[in-house]
Coordinates of C-alpha atoms and ligand atoms in Angstrom, one line a residue:
X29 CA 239.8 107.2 -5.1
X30 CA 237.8 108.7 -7.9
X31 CA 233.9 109.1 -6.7
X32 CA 231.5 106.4 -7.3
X33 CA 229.1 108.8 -9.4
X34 CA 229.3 112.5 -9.7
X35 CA 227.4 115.6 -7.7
X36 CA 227.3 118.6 -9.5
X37 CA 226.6 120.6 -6.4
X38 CA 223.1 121.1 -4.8
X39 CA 219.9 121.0 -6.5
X40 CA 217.4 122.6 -3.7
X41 CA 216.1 122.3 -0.4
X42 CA 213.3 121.1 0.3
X43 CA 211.1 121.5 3.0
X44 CA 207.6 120.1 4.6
X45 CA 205.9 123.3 6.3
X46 CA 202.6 123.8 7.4
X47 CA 201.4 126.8 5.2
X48 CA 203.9 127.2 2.1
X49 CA 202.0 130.1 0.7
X50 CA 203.3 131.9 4.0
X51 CA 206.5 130.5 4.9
X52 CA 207.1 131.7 1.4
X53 CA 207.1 135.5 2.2
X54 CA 208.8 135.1 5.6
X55 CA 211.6 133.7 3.0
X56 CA 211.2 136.4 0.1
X57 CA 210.5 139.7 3.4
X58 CA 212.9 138.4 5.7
X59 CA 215.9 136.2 4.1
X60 CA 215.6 138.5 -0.3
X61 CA 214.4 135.1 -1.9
X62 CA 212.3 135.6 -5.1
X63 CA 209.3 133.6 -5.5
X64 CA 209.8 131.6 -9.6
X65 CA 207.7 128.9 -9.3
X66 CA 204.1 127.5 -8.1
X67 CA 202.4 124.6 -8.1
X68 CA 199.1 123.7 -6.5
X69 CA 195.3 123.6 -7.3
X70 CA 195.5 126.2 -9.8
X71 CA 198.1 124.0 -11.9
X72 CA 195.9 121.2 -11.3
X73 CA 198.3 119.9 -8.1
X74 CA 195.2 119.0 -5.9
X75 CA 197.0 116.6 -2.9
X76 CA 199.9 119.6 -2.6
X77 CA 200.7 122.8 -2.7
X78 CA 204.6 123.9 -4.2
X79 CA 206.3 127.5 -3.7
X80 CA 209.8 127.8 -5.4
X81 CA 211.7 130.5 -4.2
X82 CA 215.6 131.4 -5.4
X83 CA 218.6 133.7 -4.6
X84 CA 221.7 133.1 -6.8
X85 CA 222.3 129.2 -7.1
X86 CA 220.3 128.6 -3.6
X87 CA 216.5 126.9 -4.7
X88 CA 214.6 126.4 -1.7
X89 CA 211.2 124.5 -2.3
X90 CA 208.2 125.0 0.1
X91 CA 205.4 121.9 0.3
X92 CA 202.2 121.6 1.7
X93 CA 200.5 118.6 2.0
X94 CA 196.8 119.2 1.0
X95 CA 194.9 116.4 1.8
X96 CA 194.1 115.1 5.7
X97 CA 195.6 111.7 4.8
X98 CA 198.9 113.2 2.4
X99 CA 202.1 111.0 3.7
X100 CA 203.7 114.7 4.3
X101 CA 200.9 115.0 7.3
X102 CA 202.9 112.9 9.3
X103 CA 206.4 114.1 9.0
X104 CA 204.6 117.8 9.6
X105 CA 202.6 116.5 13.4
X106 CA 206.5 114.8 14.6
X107 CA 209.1 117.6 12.9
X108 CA 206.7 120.6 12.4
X109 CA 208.2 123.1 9.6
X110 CA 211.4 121.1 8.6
X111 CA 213.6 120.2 6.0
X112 CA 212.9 117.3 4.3
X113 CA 215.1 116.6 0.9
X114 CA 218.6 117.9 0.5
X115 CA 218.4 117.2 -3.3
X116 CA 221.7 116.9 -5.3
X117 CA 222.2 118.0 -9.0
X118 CA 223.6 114.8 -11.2
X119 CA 224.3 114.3 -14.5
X120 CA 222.6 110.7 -14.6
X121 CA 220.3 110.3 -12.2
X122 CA 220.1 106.5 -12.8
X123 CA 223.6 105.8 -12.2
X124 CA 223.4 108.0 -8.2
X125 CA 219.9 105.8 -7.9
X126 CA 221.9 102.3 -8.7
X127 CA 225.2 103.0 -7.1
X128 CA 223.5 104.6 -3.8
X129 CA 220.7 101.5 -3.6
X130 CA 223.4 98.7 -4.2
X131 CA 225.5 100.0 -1.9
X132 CA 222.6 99.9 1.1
X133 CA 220.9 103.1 0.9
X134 CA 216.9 102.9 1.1
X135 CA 214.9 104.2 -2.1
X136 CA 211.7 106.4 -1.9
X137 CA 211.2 106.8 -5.7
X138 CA 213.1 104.6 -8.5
X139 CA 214.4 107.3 -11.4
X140 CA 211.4 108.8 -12.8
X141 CA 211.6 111.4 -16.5
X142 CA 209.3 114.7 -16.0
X143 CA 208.3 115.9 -19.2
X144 CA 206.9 119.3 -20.0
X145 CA 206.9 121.8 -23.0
X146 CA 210.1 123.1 -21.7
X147 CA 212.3 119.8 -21.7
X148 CA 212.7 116.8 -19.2
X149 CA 213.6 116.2 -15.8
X150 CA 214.6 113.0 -14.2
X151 CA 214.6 112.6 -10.7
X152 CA 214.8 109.9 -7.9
X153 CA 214.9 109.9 -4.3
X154 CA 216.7 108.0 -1.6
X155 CA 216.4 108.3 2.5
X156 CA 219.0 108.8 4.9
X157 CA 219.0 110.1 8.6
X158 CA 215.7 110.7 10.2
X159 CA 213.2 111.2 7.6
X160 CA 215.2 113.4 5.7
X161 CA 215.6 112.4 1.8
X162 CA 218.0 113.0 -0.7
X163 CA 216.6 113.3 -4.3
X164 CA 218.9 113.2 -7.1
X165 CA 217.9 115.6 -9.9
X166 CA 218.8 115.5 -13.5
X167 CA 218.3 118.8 -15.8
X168 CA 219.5 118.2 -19.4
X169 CA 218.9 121.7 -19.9
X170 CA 215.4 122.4 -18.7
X171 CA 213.8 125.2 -19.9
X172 CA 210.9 125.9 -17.0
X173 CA 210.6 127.8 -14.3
X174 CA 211.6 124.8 -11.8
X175 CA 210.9 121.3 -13.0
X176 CA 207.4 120.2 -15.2
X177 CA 204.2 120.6 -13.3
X178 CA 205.1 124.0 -11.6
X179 CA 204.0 127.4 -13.1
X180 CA 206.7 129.9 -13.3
X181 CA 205.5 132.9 -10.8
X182 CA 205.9 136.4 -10.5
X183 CA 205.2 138.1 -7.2
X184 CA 203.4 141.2 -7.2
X185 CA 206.5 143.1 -5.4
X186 CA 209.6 141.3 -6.4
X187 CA 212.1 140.2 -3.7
X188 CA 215.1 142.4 -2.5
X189 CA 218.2 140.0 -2.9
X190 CA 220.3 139.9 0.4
X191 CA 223.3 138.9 -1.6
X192 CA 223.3 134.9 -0.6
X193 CA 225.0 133.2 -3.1
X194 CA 225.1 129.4 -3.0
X195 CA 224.6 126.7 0.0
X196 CA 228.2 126.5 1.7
X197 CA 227.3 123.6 3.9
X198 CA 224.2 121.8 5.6
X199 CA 224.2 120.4 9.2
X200 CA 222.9 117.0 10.3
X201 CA 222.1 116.6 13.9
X202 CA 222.1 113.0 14.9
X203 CA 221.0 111.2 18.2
X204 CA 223.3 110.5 20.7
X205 CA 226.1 108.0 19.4
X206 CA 224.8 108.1 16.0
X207 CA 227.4 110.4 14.0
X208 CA 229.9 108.3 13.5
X209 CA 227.9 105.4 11.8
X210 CA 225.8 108.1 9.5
X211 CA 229.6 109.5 8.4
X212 CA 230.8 106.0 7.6
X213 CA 227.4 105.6 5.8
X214 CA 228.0 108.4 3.0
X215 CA 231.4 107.6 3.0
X216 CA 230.6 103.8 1.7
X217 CA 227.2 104.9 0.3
X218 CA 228.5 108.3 -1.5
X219 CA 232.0 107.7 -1.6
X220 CA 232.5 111.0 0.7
X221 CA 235.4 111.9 2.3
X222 CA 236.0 113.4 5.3
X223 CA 237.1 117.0 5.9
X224 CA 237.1 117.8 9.4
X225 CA 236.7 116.8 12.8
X226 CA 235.2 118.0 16.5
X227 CA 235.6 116.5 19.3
X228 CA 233.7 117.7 23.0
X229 CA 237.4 118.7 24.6
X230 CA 237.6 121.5 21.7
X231 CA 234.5 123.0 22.8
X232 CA 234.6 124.0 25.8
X233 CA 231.5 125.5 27.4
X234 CA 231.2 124.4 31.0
X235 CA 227.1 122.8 29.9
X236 CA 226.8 122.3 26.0
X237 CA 228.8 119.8 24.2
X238 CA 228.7 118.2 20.5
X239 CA 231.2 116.1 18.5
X240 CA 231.1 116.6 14.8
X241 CA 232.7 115.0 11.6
X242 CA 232.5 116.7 8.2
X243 CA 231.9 114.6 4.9
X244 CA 232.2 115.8 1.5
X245 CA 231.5 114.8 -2.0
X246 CA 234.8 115.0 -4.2
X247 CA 234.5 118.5 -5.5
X248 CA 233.7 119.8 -2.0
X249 CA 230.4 121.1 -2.8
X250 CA 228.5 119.3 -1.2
X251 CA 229.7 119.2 2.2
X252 CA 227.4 118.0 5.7
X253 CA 228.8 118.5 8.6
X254 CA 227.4 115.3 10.9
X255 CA 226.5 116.2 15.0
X256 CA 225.9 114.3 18.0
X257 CA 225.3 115.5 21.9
X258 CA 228.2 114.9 24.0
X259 CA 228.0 114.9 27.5
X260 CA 228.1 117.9 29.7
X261 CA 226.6 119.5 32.9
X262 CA 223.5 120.4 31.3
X263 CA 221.4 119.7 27.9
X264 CA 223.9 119.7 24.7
X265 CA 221.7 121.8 22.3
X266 CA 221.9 119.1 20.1
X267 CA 220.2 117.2 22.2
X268 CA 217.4 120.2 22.5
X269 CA 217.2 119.6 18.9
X270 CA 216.5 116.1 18.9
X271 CA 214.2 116.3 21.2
X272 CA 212.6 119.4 19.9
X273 CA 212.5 117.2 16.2
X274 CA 211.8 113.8 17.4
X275 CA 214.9 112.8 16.1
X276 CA 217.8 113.5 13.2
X277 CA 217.3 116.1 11.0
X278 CA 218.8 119.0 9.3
X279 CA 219.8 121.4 11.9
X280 CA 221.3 124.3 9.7
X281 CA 222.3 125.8 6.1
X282 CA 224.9 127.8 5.6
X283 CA 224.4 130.4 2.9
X284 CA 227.1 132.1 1.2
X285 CA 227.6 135.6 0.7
X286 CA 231.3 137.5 -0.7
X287 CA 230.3 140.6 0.9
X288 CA 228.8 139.6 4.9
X289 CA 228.6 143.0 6.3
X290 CA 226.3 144.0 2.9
X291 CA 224.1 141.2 3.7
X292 CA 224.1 141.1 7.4
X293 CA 223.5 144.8 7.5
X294 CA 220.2 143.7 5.0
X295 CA 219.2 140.7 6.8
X296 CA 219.1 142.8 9.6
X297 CA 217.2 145.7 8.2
X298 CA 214.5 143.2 6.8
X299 CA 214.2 141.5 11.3
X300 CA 216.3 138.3 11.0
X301 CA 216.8 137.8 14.6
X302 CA 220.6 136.8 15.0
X303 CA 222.5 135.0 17.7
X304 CA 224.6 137.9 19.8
X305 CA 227.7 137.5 21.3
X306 CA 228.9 140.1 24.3
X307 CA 231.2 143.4 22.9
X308 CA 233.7 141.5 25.3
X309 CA 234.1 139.1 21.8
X310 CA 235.5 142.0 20.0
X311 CA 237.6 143.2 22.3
X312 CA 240.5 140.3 21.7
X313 CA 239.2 139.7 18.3
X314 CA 242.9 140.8 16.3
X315 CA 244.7 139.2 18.9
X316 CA 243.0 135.9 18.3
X317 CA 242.8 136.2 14.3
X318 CA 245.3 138.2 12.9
X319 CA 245.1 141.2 9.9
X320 CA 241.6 140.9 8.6
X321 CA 240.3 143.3 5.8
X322 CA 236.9 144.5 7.8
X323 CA 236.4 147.0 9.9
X324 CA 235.9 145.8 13.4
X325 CA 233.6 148.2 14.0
X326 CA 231.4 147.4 11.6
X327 CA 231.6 143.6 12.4
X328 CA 230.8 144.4 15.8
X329 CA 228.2 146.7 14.9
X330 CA 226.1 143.6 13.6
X331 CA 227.6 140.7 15.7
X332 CA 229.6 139.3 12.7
X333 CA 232.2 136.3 13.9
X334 CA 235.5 135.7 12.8
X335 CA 237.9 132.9 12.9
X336 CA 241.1 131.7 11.4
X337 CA 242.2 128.6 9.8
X338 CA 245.5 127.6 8.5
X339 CA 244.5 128.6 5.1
X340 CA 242.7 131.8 5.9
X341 CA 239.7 133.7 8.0
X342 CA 236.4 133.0 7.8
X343 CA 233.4 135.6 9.0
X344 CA 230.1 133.9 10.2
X345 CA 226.9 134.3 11.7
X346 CA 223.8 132.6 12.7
X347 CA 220.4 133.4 13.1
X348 CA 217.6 132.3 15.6
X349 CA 215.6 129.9 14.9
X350 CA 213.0 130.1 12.4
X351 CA 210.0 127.6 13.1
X352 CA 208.9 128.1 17.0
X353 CA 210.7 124.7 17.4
X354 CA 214.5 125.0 18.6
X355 CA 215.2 123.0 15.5
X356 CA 216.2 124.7 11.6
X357 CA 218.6 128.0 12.0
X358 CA 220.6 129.2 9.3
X359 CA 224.0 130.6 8.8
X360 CA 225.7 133.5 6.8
X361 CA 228.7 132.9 5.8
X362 CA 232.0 134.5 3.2
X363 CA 235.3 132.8 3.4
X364 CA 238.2 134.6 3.0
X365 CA 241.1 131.2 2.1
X366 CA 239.5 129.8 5.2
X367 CA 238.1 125.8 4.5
X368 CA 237.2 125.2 7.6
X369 CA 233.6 125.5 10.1
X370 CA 234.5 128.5 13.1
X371 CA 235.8 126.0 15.8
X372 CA 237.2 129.2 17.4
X373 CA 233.9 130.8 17.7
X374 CA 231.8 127.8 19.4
X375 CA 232.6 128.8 23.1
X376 CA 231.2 132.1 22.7
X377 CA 228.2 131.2 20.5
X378 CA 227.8 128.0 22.3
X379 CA 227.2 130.4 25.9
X380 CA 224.9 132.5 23.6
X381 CA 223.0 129.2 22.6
X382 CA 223.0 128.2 26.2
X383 CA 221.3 131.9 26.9
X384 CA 218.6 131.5 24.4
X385 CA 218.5 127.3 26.0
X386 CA 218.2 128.8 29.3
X387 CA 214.8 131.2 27.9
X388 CA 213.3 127.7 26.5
X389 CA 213.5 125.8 29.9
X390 CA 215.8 123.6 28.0
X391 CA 219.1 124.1 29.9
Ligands
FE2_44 FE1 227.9 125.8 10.0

């Protein structure tokens, strides 16, 4: 089955944050992303405020609402910092908008052309779980910074790139018994397929518990794995997150990097607080995996994760999270053949979760 309309891959994130101006240098100090683009009172944007920040193919796009009575105001008082738009590059933005709205999905903004000095964008915007959005953005070569009506921007010290490369996946979390109608949704509303499954019995923590499905878009880049809580003896973390966010939203994004120990070893070096797993991880680590090409020591040196599929090893790791809400985290990730998520690796990072749980009162 060819796909209804074709995704290029992912546009930007977008996120709703209470001060973009300083979320923007935690992102540039802490994470190597270059600030390219502004847009606020100085570019005559007077009811928002815009940072752009990039690292290879990975936009992220940081808004403030400016006004007391701005629509953004109240996704910022229920979610806090969170992301709000997974946007996906198109090559015809009309045809996503149609074919997404006629098959049931709700718009937020009807295909709209942004025209500057430096070409045309079109964009349009439809919602899905929670309050999240996905726009659908349309380049036909655009010259500017970011899109018409930001300023490009160079920061005083320029960034230090931690190596991420593109977005290798973004999580949904859903409430409970939600995931499997949000999965059937972009498979009839996107024509996405799934990739891969979870069930509670494969992770097997004696408190925490999820199931997940995978959907994709028919190249595979896009691809959203979709969460729920499952029952256990104590609070699934997914659960702490939809409690946390006051419902769905975008629990993680998983950056990708061909060289994890570089970046790690950076990301590290700039205070990313990571998730750790005991020394006792490595100690078993060939048995479970097989020849890989690192250096254990060095892996265990920085808490790196590794986990085999049928079709290769993947190395992983994920950070705290970074809004004082138990909610957004992000994960570093190179895949060596390896097309799958690091099933082997939940039981240790889920009794690391559970420790960091525990700390919150949330357990
Ligand atoms: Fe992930």
């Amino acid at each position: 089955m060819s796909a209804p309309f074709e995704i290029l891959g992912t546009d930007h994130v977008g996120f709703i944050v209470g001060n973009a101006k300083q979320a923007a240098v935690y992102y540039q100090e802490r994470f190597g992303f270059e600030p390219v683009a502004y847009k606020g009172l100085e570019t005559g944007s007077r009811d928002r405020t815009c940072w752009v920040l990039r690292q290879g193919k990975i936009t992220l796009v940081l808004q403030t609402p400016m006004t007391r009575d701005h629509a953004d105001i109240a996704h910022l008082a229920k979610h806090g910092d969170a992301v709000r738009d997974l946007a996906f590059l198109v090559d015809d933005v009309r045809k996503a908008w149609e074919t997404t709205t006629a098959r049931g999905a709700v718009s937020v903004m009807e295909p709209t052309v942004l025209e500057d000095e430096h070409g045309k964008v079109v964009v349009a915007t439809i919602a899905t779980y929670g309050d999240t959005h996905h726009s659908f953005v349309q380049r036909d070569g655009y010259r500017g910074a970011f899109m018409p009506g930001y300023e490009s921007y160079t920061a005083n010290k320029p960034a230090v790139s931690a190596g991420l490369e593109f977005i290798d996946h973004v999580v949904g979390n859903q409430g409970d018994g939600e995931m499997e109608q949000v999965a059937t949704w972009y498979e009839n509303v996107f024509g996405f397929h799934r990739i891969w499954t979870i069930d509670d019995k494969d992770v097997s923590t004696a408190h925490t518990s999820l199931r997940s499905v995978v959907v994709a878009n028919e190249n595979e880049y896009v691809k959203m794995p979709i969460n729920e809580p499952a029952d256990g003896l104590k609070k699934s973390q997914i659960q702490e997150y939809v409690e946390a966010n006051y419902g769905a939203g975008v629990q993680h994004v998983a950056m990708y990097t061909h060289d994890i120990v570089a970046t790690i070893s950076k990301l590290s070096a700039n205070g990313v607080e990571f998730l750790q797993v005991p020394d006792t991880y490595y100690e078993d680590l060939l048995d479970r995996v097989g020849d890989i090409e690192e250096d254990i020591k060095e892996l265990q040196k920085y808490g790196i994760l590794v986990d085999r599929d049928d079709q290769g090893y993947l190395l992983q790791l994920f950070s705290k999270p970074v809004q004082d809400r138990p909610t957004l985290f992000y994960e570093i990730i190179e895949r060596k053949g390896a097309r799958s998520f690091g099933k082997g690796n939940f039981k240790a990072l889920f009794e690391s979760i559970e420790r960091e749980q525990e700390r919150r009162g949330n357990l």
